PDB file of C-alpha atoms and ligand atoms in Angstrom:
ATOM      1  CA  MET A   1     -10.137   8.262  23.352  1.00 43.00           C
ATOM      2  CA  ASN A   2      -8.687   5.185  25.148  1.00 44.00           C
ATOM      3  CA  GLU A   3      -5.485   3.454  23.933  1.00 41.00           C
ATOM      4  CA  SER A   4      -7.166   0.728  21.874  1.00 38.00           C
ATOM      5  CA  GLN A   5      -9.026   3.327  19.867  1.00 50.00           C
ATOM      6  CA  ALA A   6      -6.135   5.609  19.313  1.00 84.00           C
ATOM      7  CA  ILE A   7      -3.747   2.784  18.237  1.00 94.00           C
ATOM      8  CA  TRP A   8      -4.360   0.866  14.966  1.00 98.00           C
ATOM      9  CA  PRO A   9      -7.504   2.309  13.705  1.00 98.00           C
ATOM     10  CA  ILE A  10      -8.937  -0.082  11.196  1.00 98.00           C
ATOM     11  CA  GLY A  11      -8.929   0.854   7.454  1.00 97.00           C
ATOM     12  CA  VAL A  12      -9.730  -0.333   4.163  1.00 96.00           C
ATOM     13  CA  PHE A  13      -8.382   0.121   0.721  1.00 95.00           C
ATOM     14  CA  ALA A  14     -10.909   2.116  -1.346  1.00 94.00           C
ATOM     15  CA  SER A  15     -11.539   3.436  -4.671  1.00 90.00           C
ATOM     16  CA  ILE A  16     -13.658   5.874  -6.363  1.00 85.00           C
ATOM     17  CA  ASP A  17     -13.513   5.038 -10.124  1.00 78.00           C
ATOM     18  CA  ALA A  18     -10.277   3.140 -10.574  1.00 65.00           C
ATOM     19  CA  GLY A  19      -8.555   0.200  -9.034  1.00 66.00           C
ATOM     20  CA  LEU A  20      -9.804  -2.717  -7.010  1.00 70.00           C
ATOM     21  CA  GLY A  21     -10.613  -1.102  -3.695  1.00 79.00           C
ATOM     22  CA  VAL A  22     -14.057  -1.077  -1.982  1.00 85.00           C
ATOM     23  CA  LYS A  23     -16.580   1.612  -2.529  1.00 87.00           C
ATOM     24  CA  LEU A  24     -16.604   4.378   0.254  1.00 90.00           C
ATOM     25  CA  GLU A  25     -20.155   3.091   1.077  1.00 89.00           C
ATOM     26  CA  VAL A  26     -18.758  -0.283   2.095  1.00 89.00           C
ATOM     27  CA  ALA A  27     -16.302   1.377   4.507  1.00 92.00           C
ATOM     28  CA  GLN A  28     -19.090   3.477   5.932  1.00 93.00           C
ATOM     29  CA  GLU A  29     -21.439   0.667   6.372  1.00 93.00           C
ATOM     30  CA  LEU A  30     -18.867  -1.341   8.118  1.00 93.00           C
ATOM     31  CA  GLY A  31     -18.021   1.492  10.371  1.00 94.00           C
ATOM     32  CA  VAL A  32     -14.387   1.644   9.391  1.00 96.00           C
ATOM     33  CA  PRO A  33     -12.833   4.897  10.528  1.00 97.00           C
ATOM     34  CA  THR A  34     -10.052   5.163   7.982  1.00 97.00           C
ATOM     35  CA  ILE A  35      -9.246   4.570   4.253  1.00 97.00           C
ATOM     36  CA  GLN A  36      -6.468   4.452   1.834  1.00 97.00           C
ATOM     37  CA  LEU A  37      -7.566   5.690  -1.638  1.00 96.00           C
ATOM     38  CA  HIS A  38      -6.612   4.279  -4.952  1.00 95.00           C
ATOM     39  CA  ALA A  39      -5.966   7.454  -7.090  1.00 95.00           C
ATOM     40  CA  PRO A  40      -8.971   8.052  -9.189  1.00 93.00           C
ATOM     41  CA  ALA A  41      -8.748   8.578 -12.973  1.00 92.00           C
ATOM     42  CA  GLN A  42      -7.239  11.728 -14.433  1.00 93.00           C
ATOM     43  CA  ALA A  43     -10.647  13.384 -15.120  1.00 93.00           C
ATOM     44  CA  THR A  44     -11.611  12.981 -11.565  1.00 92.00           C
ATOM     45  CA  ARG A  45      -8.514  14.553  -9.999  1.00 95.00           C
ATOM     46  CA  THR A  46      -9.726  17.972  -9.942  1.00 95.00           C
ATOM     47  CA  ARG A  47     -10.190  20.553  -7.110  1.00 96.00           C
ATOM     48  CA  GLN A  48     -13.960  20.192  -7.501  1.00 96.00           C
ATOM     49  CA  HIS A  49     -13.976  16.517  -7.147  1.00 95.00           C
ATOM     50  CA  ALA A  50     -11.362  16.704  -4.201  1.00 96.00           C
ATOM     51  CA  GLU A  51     -13.722  19.165  -2.316  1.00 96.00           C
ATOM     52  CA  ALA A  52     -16.777  16.931  -2.994  1.00 95.00           C
ATOM     53  CA  PHE A  53     -14.892  13.723  -1.831  1.00 95.00           C
ATOM     54  CA  GLN A  54     -13.622  15.503   1.332  1.00 96.00           C
ATOM     55  CA  GLN A  55     -17.187  16.447   2.224  1.00 96.00           C
ATOM     56  CA  ARG A  56     -18.252  12.871   1.684  1.00 95.00           C
ATOM     57  CA  LEU A  57     -15.521  11.645   4.178  1.00 96.00           C
ATOM     58  CA  ARG A  58     -16.406  14.283   6.591  1.00 96.00           C
ATOM     59  CA  GLU A  59     -20.102  13.044   6.639  1.00 95.00           C
ATOM     60  CA  ALA A  60     -18.956   9.467   6.934  1.00 94.00           C
ATOM     61  CA  GLN A  61     -16.444  10.487   9.650  1.00 95.00           C
ATOM     62  CA  ILE A  62     -13.725   8.567   7.744  1.00 97.00           C
ATOM     63  CA  THR A  63     -10.064   9.785   7.708  1.00 97.00           C
ATOM     64  CA  LEU A  64      -8.230   9.416   4.459  1.00 97.00           C
ATOM     65  CA  THR A  65      -4.602   8.227   5.355  1.00 98.00           C
ATOM     66  CA  ALA A  66      -2.975   7.794   1.988  1.00 98.00           C
ATOM     67  CA  VAL A  67      -3.438   7.993  -1.747  1.00 98.00           C
ATOM     68  CA  PHE A  68      -1.927   5.209  -3.768  1.00 97.00           C
ATOM     69  CA  GLY A  69      -0.764   5.785  -7.304  1.00 96.00           C
ATOM     70  CA  GLY A  70      -1.542   3.217 -10.139  1.00 92.00           C
ATOM     71  CA  PHE A  71      -1.037   3.387 -13.851  1.00 95.00           C
ATOM     72  CA  GLU A  72      -2.914   2.415 -16.949  1.00 93.00           C
ATOM     73  CA  GLY A  73      -1.160  -0.662 -18.551  1.00 94.00           C
ATOM     74  CA  GLU A  74      -0.146  -2.207 -15.271  1.00 94.00           C
ATOM     75  CA  SER A  75      -0.837  -5.931 -15.143  1.00 92.00           C
ATOM     76  CA  TYR A  76      -0.430  -8.365 -12.313  1.00 89.00           C
ATOM     77  CA  ALA A  77      -1.188 -11.486 -14.529  1.00 89.00           C
ATOM     78  CA  ASP A  78       1.999 -13.391 -13.578  1.00 90.00           C
ATOM     79  CA  ILE A  79       5.225 -12.337 -12.108  1.00 90.00           C
ATOM     80  CA  PRO A  80       7.157 -11.637 -15.329  1.00 91.00           C
ATOM     81  CA  THR A  81       4.305  -9.529 -16.606  1.00 94.00           C
ATOM     82  CA  THR A  82       4.155  -7.611 -13.341  1.00 92.00           C
ATOM     83  CA  ALA A  83       8.038  -7.010 -13.603  1.00 91.00           C
ATOM     84  CA  ARG A  84       7.408  -5.712 -17.253  1.00 95.00           C
ATOM     85  CA  THR A  85       4.474  -3.636 -16.541  1.00 96.00           C
ATOM     86  CA  VAL A  86       4.212  -2.304 -13.083  1.00 96.00           C
ATOM     87  CA  GLY A  87       5.324   1.032 -11.477  1.00 97.00           C
ATOM     88  CA  LEU A  88       8.089   3.455 -12.517  1.00 98.00           C
ATOM     89  CA  VAL A  89      10.694   0.812 -13.461  1.00 97.00           C
ATOM     90  CA  PRO A  90       9.673   0.083 -17.037  1.00 97.00           C
ATOM     91  CA  ARG A  91      11.512   2.557 -19.270  1.00 97.00           C
ATOM     92  CA  GLU A  92       8.864   2.989 -21.928  1.00 97.00           C
ATOM     93  CA  THR A  93       6.253   4.422 -19.616  1.00 97.00           C
ATOM     94  CA  ARG A  94       8.572   5.906 -16.930  1.00 98.00           C
ATOM     95  CA  ALA A  95       8.455   9.579 -18.118  1.00 98.00           C
ATOM     96  CA  ALA A  96       4.604   9.722 -18.566  1.00 98.00           C
ATOM     97  CA  ARG A  97       3.869   7.811 -15.265  1.00 98.00           C
ATOM     98  CA  THR A  98       6.427   9.915 -13.293  1.00 98.00           C
ATOM     99  CA  LYS A  99       4.422  12.972 -14.490  1.00 98.00           C
ATOM    100  CA  GLU A 100       1.144  11.293 -13.533  1.00 98.00           C
ATOM    101  CA  MET A 101       2.625  10.351 -10.137  1.00 98.00           C
ATOM    102  CA  LYS A 102       3.325  14.007  -9.464  1.00 98.00           C
ATOM    103  CA  GLU A 103      -0.190  14.820 -10.450  1.00 98.00           C
ATOM    104  CA  ILE A 104      -1.549  12.258  -8.017  1.00 98.00           C
ATOM    105  CA  SER A 105       0.694  13.747  -5.267  1.00 98.00           C
ATOM    106  CA  ASP A 106      -0.893  17.265  -6.173  1.00 98.00           C
ATOM    107  CA  PHE A 107      -4.308  15.733  -6.056  1.00 98.00           C
ATOM    108  CA  ALA A 108      -3.632  14.169  -2.683  1.00 98.00           C
ATOM    109  CA  ARG A 109      -2.532  17.597  -1.489  1.00 98.00           C
ATOM    110  CA  LEU A 110      -5.862  19.001  -2.662  1.00 97.00           C
ATOM    111  CA  LEU A 111      -7.427  16.206  -0.360  1.00 97.00           C
ATOM    112  CA  GLY A 112      -5.128  17.324   2.538  1.00 97.00           C
ATOM    113  CA  VAL A 113      -3.384  13.967   2.564  1.00 98.00           C
ATOM    114  CA  PRO A 114       0.247  13.759   3.864  1.00 98.00           C
ATOM    115  CA  VAL A 115       1.100  10.394   2.390  1.00 98.00           C
ATOM    116  CA  VAL A 116       1.200   9.099  -1.325  1.00 98.00           C
ATOM    117  CA  ALA A 117       2.177   5.601  -2.088  1.00 98.00           C
ATOM    118  CA  LEU A 118       2.891   3.139  -4.931  1.00 97.00           C
ATOM    119  CA  HIS A 119       4.156  -0.030  -6.305  1.00 96.00           C
ATOM    120  CA  LEU A 120       7.568   1.259  -7.570  1.00 97.00           C
ATOM    121  CA  GLY A 121       7.928  -1.997  -9.724  1.00 96.00           C
ATOM    122  CA  PHE A 122      10.830  -4.522  -9.613  1.00 95.00           C
ATOM    123  CA  VAL A 123      13.945  -2.689  -8.579  1.00 96.00           C
ATOM    124  CA  PRO A 124      16.934  -4.573  -9.831  1.00 94.00           C
ATOM    125  CA  HIS A 125      18.619  -6.521  -7.087  1.00 90.00           C
ATOM    126  CA  ASP A 126      22.012  -6.151  -8.765  1.00 93.00           C
ATOM    127  CA  THR A 127      22.898  -2.527  -7.888  1.00 95.00           C
ATOM    128  CA  THR A 128      25.477  -2.223 -10.570  1.00 96.00           C
ATOM    129  CA  ASP A 129      22.723  -2.689 -13.223  1.00 97.00           C
ATOM    130  CA  PRO A 130      22.223   0.783 -14.870  1.00 97.00           C
ATOM    131  CA  LEU A 131      18.508   0.344 -14.343  1.00 97.00           C
ATOM    132  CA  TYR A 132      19.183   0.539 -10.620  1.00 97.00           C
ATOM    133  CA  ALA A 133      20.552   4.147 -10.902  1.00 98.00           C
ATOM    134  CA  GLU A 134      17.766   4.987 -13.086  1.00 98.00           C
ATOM    135  CA  VAL A 135      15.164   3.893 -10.419  1.00 98.00           C
ATOM    136  CA  LEU A 136      17.076   5.756  -7.765  1.00 98.00           C
ATOM    137  CA  ALA A 137      16.839   8.920  -9.808  1.00 98.00           C
ATOM    138  CA  VAL A 138      13.205   8.659 -10.499  1.00 98.00           C
ATOM    139  CA  THR A 139      12.326   7.785  -6.888  1.00 98.00           C
ATOM    140  CA  ARG A 140      14.385  10.980  -5.779  1.00 98.00           C
ATOM    141  CA  ASP A 141      12.481  12.922  -8.363  1.00 98.00           C
ATOM    142  CA  VAL A 142       9.093  11.756  -6.985  1.00 98.00           C
ATOM    143  CA  CYS A 143      10.149  12.153  -3.331  1.00 98.00           C
ATOM    144  CA  ASP A 144      11.204  15.690  -4.091  1.00 98.00           C
ATOM    145  CA  HIS A 145       7.874  16.668  -5.534  1.00 98.00           C
ATOM    146  CA  CYS A 146       6.113  14.989  -2.732  1.00 98.00           C
ATOM    147  CA  ARG A 147       8.260  17.012  -0.234  1.00 98.00           C
ATOM    148  CA  GLY A 148       7.101  20.216  -1.942  1.00 98.00           C
ATOM    149  CA  ASN A 149       3.693  19.011  -1.213  1.00 98.00           C
ATOM    150  CA  GLY A 150       4.513  18.248   2.387  1.00 98.00           C
ATOM    151  CA  GLN A 151       4.155  14.614   1.829  1.00 98.00           C
ATOM    152  CA  ALA A 152       5.990  11.356   2.404  1.00 98.00           C
ATOM    153  CA  LEU A 153       6.213   8.731  -0.224  1.00 98.00           C
ATOM    154  CA  HIS A 154       5.558   5.075   0.889  1.00 98.00           C
ATOM    155  CA  LEU A 155       6.733   2.181  -1.167  1.00 98.00           C
ATOM    156  CA  GLU A 156       4.608  -0.836  -1.242  1.00 97.00           C
ATOM    157  CA  THR A 157       6.461  -3.926  -0.249  1.00 93.00           C
ATOM    158  CA  GLY A 158       6.470  -7.215  -2.094  1.00 88.00           C
ATOM    159  CA  GLN A 159       8.868  -7.323  -4.991  1.00 89.00           C
ATOM    160  CA  GLU A 160      12.001  -6.855  -3.037  1.00 93.00           C
ATOM    161  CA  PRO A 161      13.480  -8.990  -0.188  1.00 95.00           C
ATOM    162  CA  ALA A 162      13.934  -7.002   3.014  1.00 96.00           C
ATOM    163  CA  ASP A 163      17.694  -6.471   2.647  1.00 96.00           C
ATOM    164  CA  ALA A 164      17.321  -5.129  -0.809  1.00 96.00           C
ATOM    165  CA  LEU A 165      14.584  -2.701   0.230  1.00 97.00           C
ATOM    166  CA  VAL A 166      16.619  -1.481   2.910  1.00 97.00           C
ATOM    167  CA  LYS A 167      19.629  -0.936   0.853  1.00 97.00           C
ATOM    168  CA  PHE A 168      17.505   0.878  -1.918  1.00 98.00           C
ATOM    169  CA  ILE A 169      15.968   3.287   0.689  1.00 98.00           C
ATOM    170  CA  ALA A 170      19.315   4.117   2.000  1.00 98.00           C
ATOM    171  CA  ASP A 171      20.596   4.685  -1.574  1.00 98.00           C
ATOM    172  CA  VAL A 172      17.663   7.072  -2.499  1.00 98.00           C
ATOM    173  CA  GLU A 173      18.875   9.305   0.401  1.00 98.00           C
ATOM    174  CA  ARG A 174      15.593  11.165   1.010  1.00 98.00           C
ATOM    175  CA  ASP A 175      14.197  11.434   4.461  1.00 98.00           C
ATOM    176  CA  ASN A 176      10.530  11.297   3.318  1.00 98.00           C
ATOM    177  CA  LEU A 177      10.750   7.884   1.778  1.00 98.00           C
ATOM    178  CA  PHE A 178       8.992   5.110   3.848  1.00 98.00           C
ATOM    179  CA  ILE A 179       7.396   1.829   3.451  1.00 98.00           C
ATOM    180  CA  ASN A 180       3.827   0.658   3.214  1.00 98.00           C
ATOM    181  CA  PHE A 181       4.255  -2.958   4.457  1.00 98.00           C
ATOM    182  CA  ASP A 182       2.141  -5.643   2.921  1.00 98.00           C
ATOM    183  CA  PRO A 183       2.882  -9.074   4.414  1.00 98.00           C
ATOM    184  CA  ALA A 184       0.875 -11.023   1.908  1.00 97.00           C
ATOM    185  CA  ASN A 185       2.834  -9.583  -1.031  1.00 96.00           C
ATOM    186  CA  MET A 186       6.119 -11.012   0.410  1.00 96.00           C
ATOM    187  CA  ILE A 187       4.409 -14.411   0.175  1.00 97.00           C
ATOM    188  CA  LEU A 188       2.675 -13.889  -3.139  1.00 95.00           C
ATOM    189  CA  TYR A 189       5.913 -12.746  -4.845  1.00 94.00           C
ATOM    190  CA  GLY A 190       7.937 -15.177  -2.892  1.00 95.00           C
ATOM    191  CA  SER A 191      10.367 -12.558  -1.645  1.00 94.00           C
ATOM    192  CA  GLY A 192      10.738 -13.660   1.866  1.00 95.00           C
ATOM    193  CA  GLU A 193       8.978 -14.716   5.140  1.00 97.00           C
ATOM    194  CA  PRO A 194       6.971 -11.587   5.951  1.00 98.00           C
ATOM    195  CA  ILE A 195       7.445 -11.453   9.803  1.00 98.00           C
ATOM    196  CA  ALA A 196      11.265 -11.610   9.575  1.00 98.00           C
ATOM    197  CA  ALA A 197      11.199  -8.913   6.735  1.00 98.00           C
ATOM    198  CA  LEU A 198       8.856  -6.674   8.897  1.00 98.00           C
ATOM    199  CA  LYS A 199      11.450  -6.825  11.719  1.00 98.00           C
ATOM    200  CA  LYS A 200      14.227  -5.767   9.338  1.00 98.00           C
ATOM    201  CA  VAL A 201      12.375  -2.878   7.680  1.00 98.00           C
ATOM    202  CA  GLY A 202      10.386  -1.856  10.831  1.00 98.00           C
ATOM    203  CA  ARG A 203      11.950   1.530  11.249  1.00 97.00           C
ATOM    204  CA  TRP A 204      10.685   2.664   7.790  1.00 98.00           C
ATOM    205  CA  VAL A 205       7.115   1.176   8.170  1.00 98.00           C
ATOM    206  CA  ARG A 206       4.591   4.071   8.177  1.00 98.00           C
ATOM    207  CA  SER A 207       1.490   2.460   6.903  1.00 98.00           C
ATOM    208  CA  VAL A 208       0.465  -1.293   6.399  1.00 98.00           C
ATOM    209  CA  HIS A 209      -1.812  -3.569   4.494  1.00 98.00           C
ATOM    210  CA  CYS A 210      -3.736  -6.367   6.296  1.00 98.00           C
ATOM    211  CA  LYS A 211      -3.779  -8.926   3.529  1.00 97.00           C
ATOM    212  CA  ASP A 212      -3.322 -12.637   3.625  1.00 97.00           C
ATOM    213  CA  GLY A 213      -1.730 -15.134   1.073  1.00 97.00           C
ATOM    214  CA  THR A 214      -0.478 -18.627   0.585  1.00 97.00           C
ATOM    215  CA  TRP A 215       2.874 -19.621  -0.822  1.00 97.00           C
ATOM    216  CA  ALA A 216       3.223 -20.820  -4.316  1.00 94.00           C
ATOM    217  CA  LYS A 217       4.685 -24.259  -4.961  1.00 94.00           C
ATOM    218  CA  ARG A 218       7.598 -22.457  -6.657  1.00 94.00           C
ATOM    219  CA  PRO A 219       7.799 -19.045  -4.905  1.00 92.00           C
ATOM    220  CA  GLY A 220       9.134 -16.223  -6.987  1.00 89.00           C
ATOM    221  CA  GLN A 221       8.404 -18.129 -10.261  1.00 90.00           C
ATOM    222  CA  GLU A 222       4.666 -18.273  -9.903  1.00 91.00           C
ATOM    223  CA  TRP A 223       2.029 -16.371  -7.916  1.00 92.00           C
ATOM    224  CA  GLY A 224       0.961 -17.484  -4.459  1.00 94.00           C
ATOM    225  CA  ALA A 225      -2.730 -17.179  -3.858  1.00 94.00           C
ATOM    226  CA  GLU A 226      -4.414 -14.203  -2.124  1.00 92.00           C
ATOM    227  CA  VAL A 227      -6.995 -15.300   0.402  1.00 93.00           C
ATOM    228  CA  PRO A 228      -9.319 -13.862   3.029  1.00 94.00           C
ATOM    229  CA  LEU A 229      -7.630 -12.383   6.033  1.00 96.00           C
ATOM    230  CA  GLY A 230      -6.692 -15.088   8.606  1.00 97.00           C
ATOM    231  CA  GLN A 231      -6.917 -17.941   6.146  1.00 97.00           C
ATOM    232  CA  GLY A 232      -3.308 -17.657   4.604  1.00 97.00           C
ATOM    233  CA  ASP A 233       0.392 -18.016   5.719  1.00 98.00           C
ATOM    234  CA  VAL A 234       0.988 -14.655   7.171  1.00 98.00           C
ATOM    235  CA  GLY A 235      -0.089 -15.452  10.658  1.00 98.00           C
ATOM    236  CA  ILE A 236      -2.171 -12.390  11.363  1.00 98.00           C
ATOM    237  CA  GLU A 237      -1.847 -12.449  15.295  1.00 98.00           C
ATOM    238  CA  ASN A 238       2.010 -12.706  14.855  1.00 98.00           C
ATOM    239  CA  TYR A 239       1.866 -10.046  12.335  1.00 98.00           C
ATOM    240  CA  LEU A 240       0.034  -7.618  14.777  1.00 98.00           C
ATOM    241  CA  ARG A 241       2.410  -8.631  17.590  1.00 98.00           C
ATOM    242  CA  THR A 242       5.324  -7.775  15.374  1.00 98.00           C
ATOM    243  CA  LEU A 243       3.838  -4.421  14.420  1.00 98.00           C
ATOM    244  CA  LYS A 244       3.497  -3.723  18.123  1.00 98.00           C
ATOM    245  CA  GLU A 245       7.026  -4.641  18.749  1.00 98.00           C
ATOM    246  CA  ILE A 246       8.371  -2.330  15.991  1.00 98.00           C
ATOM    247  CA  GLY A 247       6.351   0.488  17.566  1.00 98.00           C
ATOM    248  CA  TYR A 248       3.809   0.855  14.664  1.00 98.00           C
ATOM    249  CA  THR A 249       0.616   2.491  15.885  1.00 97.00           C
ATOM    250  CA  GLY A 250      -0.832   3.811  12.611  1.00 98.00           C
ATOM    251  CA  PRO A 251      -3.934   2.349  10.595  1.00 98.00           C
ATOM    252  CA  LEU A 252      -4.494  -1.304   9.862  1.00 98.00           C
ATOM    253  CA  THR A 253      -5.740  -1.118   6.296  1.00 98.00           C
ATOM    254  CA  ILE A 254      -7.579  -4.150   4.952  1.00 97.00           C
ATOM    255  CA  GLU A 255      -6.789  -4.801   1.287  1.00 94.00           C
ATOM    256  CA  ARG A 256      -8.530  -7.422  -0.863  1.00 86.00           C
ATOM    257  CA  GLU A 257      -7.335  -7.250  -4.289  1.00 71.00           C
ATOM    258  CA  ILE A 258      -9.695  -9.380  -5.986  1.00 66.00           C
ATOM    259  CA  ALA A 259     -12.624  -8.045  -7.992  1.00 62.00           C
ATOM    260  CA  GLN A 260     -15.848  -9.566  -6.789  1.00 63.00           C
ATOM    261  CA  GLU A 261     -19.489  -9.042  -6.144  1.00 72.00           C
ATOM    262  CA  PRO A 262     -20.176  -6.320  -3.646  1.00 74.00           C
ATOM    263  CA  GLN A 263     -22.126  -8.545  -1.224  1.00 79.00           C
ATOM    264  CA  ARG A 264     -19.298 -11.008  -0.885  1.00 82.00           C
ATOM    265  CA  GLN A 265     -16.612  -8.284  -0.695  1.00 83.00           C
ATOM    266  CA  LYS A 266     -18.524  -6.767   2.159  1.00 86.00           C
ATOM    267  CA  ALA A 267     -19.027  -9.946   4.050  1.00 90.00           C
ATOM    268  CA  GLU A 268     -15.203 -10.843   3.725  1.00 92.00           C
ATOM    269  CA  ILE A 269     -13.980  -7.447   4.720  1.00 93.00           C
ATOM    270  CA  GLY A 270     -16.557  -7.346   7.608  1.00 95.00           C
ATOM    271  CA  HIS A 271     -14.998 -10.670   8.732  1.00 96.00           C
ATOM    272  CA  ALA A 272     -11.517  -9.072   8.549  1.00 97.00           C
ATOM    273  CA  VAL A 273     -12.637  -6.147  10.564  1.00 97.00           C
ATOM    274  CA  GLY A 274     -13.942  -8.534  13.234  1.00 97.00           C
ATOM    275  CA  LEU A 275     -10.853 -10.454  13.287  1.00 98.00           C
ATOM    276  CA  LEU A 276      -8.599  -7.310  13.609  1.00 98.00           C
ATOM    277  CA  ASN A 277     -10.688  -5.906  16.384  1.00 97.00           C
ATOM    278  CA  GLU A 278     -10.635  -9.231  18.200  1.00 98.00           C
ATOM    279  CA  LEU A 279      -6.814  -9.270  17.939  1.00 98.00           C
ATOM    280  CA  LYS A 280      -6.354  -5.704  18.850  1.00 97.00           C
ATOM    281  CA  GLN A 281      -8.346  -6.410  22.057  1.00 96.00           C
ATOM    282  CA  LYS A 282      -6.142  -9.333  22.740  1.00 97.00           C
ATOM    283  CA  ILE A 283      -2.881  -7.704  21.954  1.00 97.00           C
ATOM    284  CA  LEU A 284      -3.389  -4.145  23.280  1.00 95.00           C
ATOM    285  CA  ALA A 285      -5.098  -5.239  26.352  1.00 87.00           C
TER     286      ALA A 285
HETATM  287 MG1   MG B   1      -0.877  -4.142  -0.853  1.00 64.69          MG
END
């Protein structure tokens, strides 16, 4: 295997029966060697399904690199709704979702995957807010469960500016807590220029999303727009160069969060694969 194959294998965000990822067939048809998986629904998280899915992955010669948790009732309709409904931060759903996140970690273990990830939700930026201590506690709880399964926990970026995220990770005090860096989310949520953020959080980045977006007129108050890779404000070449600079060699996982007809989805992701391969050649040459 030459260097350009070993470094930055392309990936796509995929799903079986939940979430907005592409179907495994799309990854297979596009010849993508890795996927991250949105955790399937509870009824599918069984040993039998895990074994069947592993078999499909083997046949497709696809490596599963991470399982993402997601929960019933989450809505990304607008920024306030996201803050109210997403992740382990909202109090009303926290206990049930924490239990479910641990079950997802157990399912990932059945799949032999050493990484689980999630959108934690909006962590309060005021560290004296009682909610901040609660979110620290629940994150430690999930990290410790993952450790028991031999796994790391990756936090999806977006909601927090880089400095707040670094502070939060330090405060959790767990050595299996890392970052899934999503540059478009920084733009969509208006939480900071993604390249500068990546440089600050680089040492914790263990997985990434390749996703693009454009800034909102009023960042942080309204959503920016998610757009096909290469058409937004991230600056994908600069993004990859910065990943190289921080020493990141893991998968480049393409994520396209819009629900759309399969043909268009496949065409767009195929285009993203082409763009990443082109940039890989240029940058790793
Ligand atoms: Mg993402």
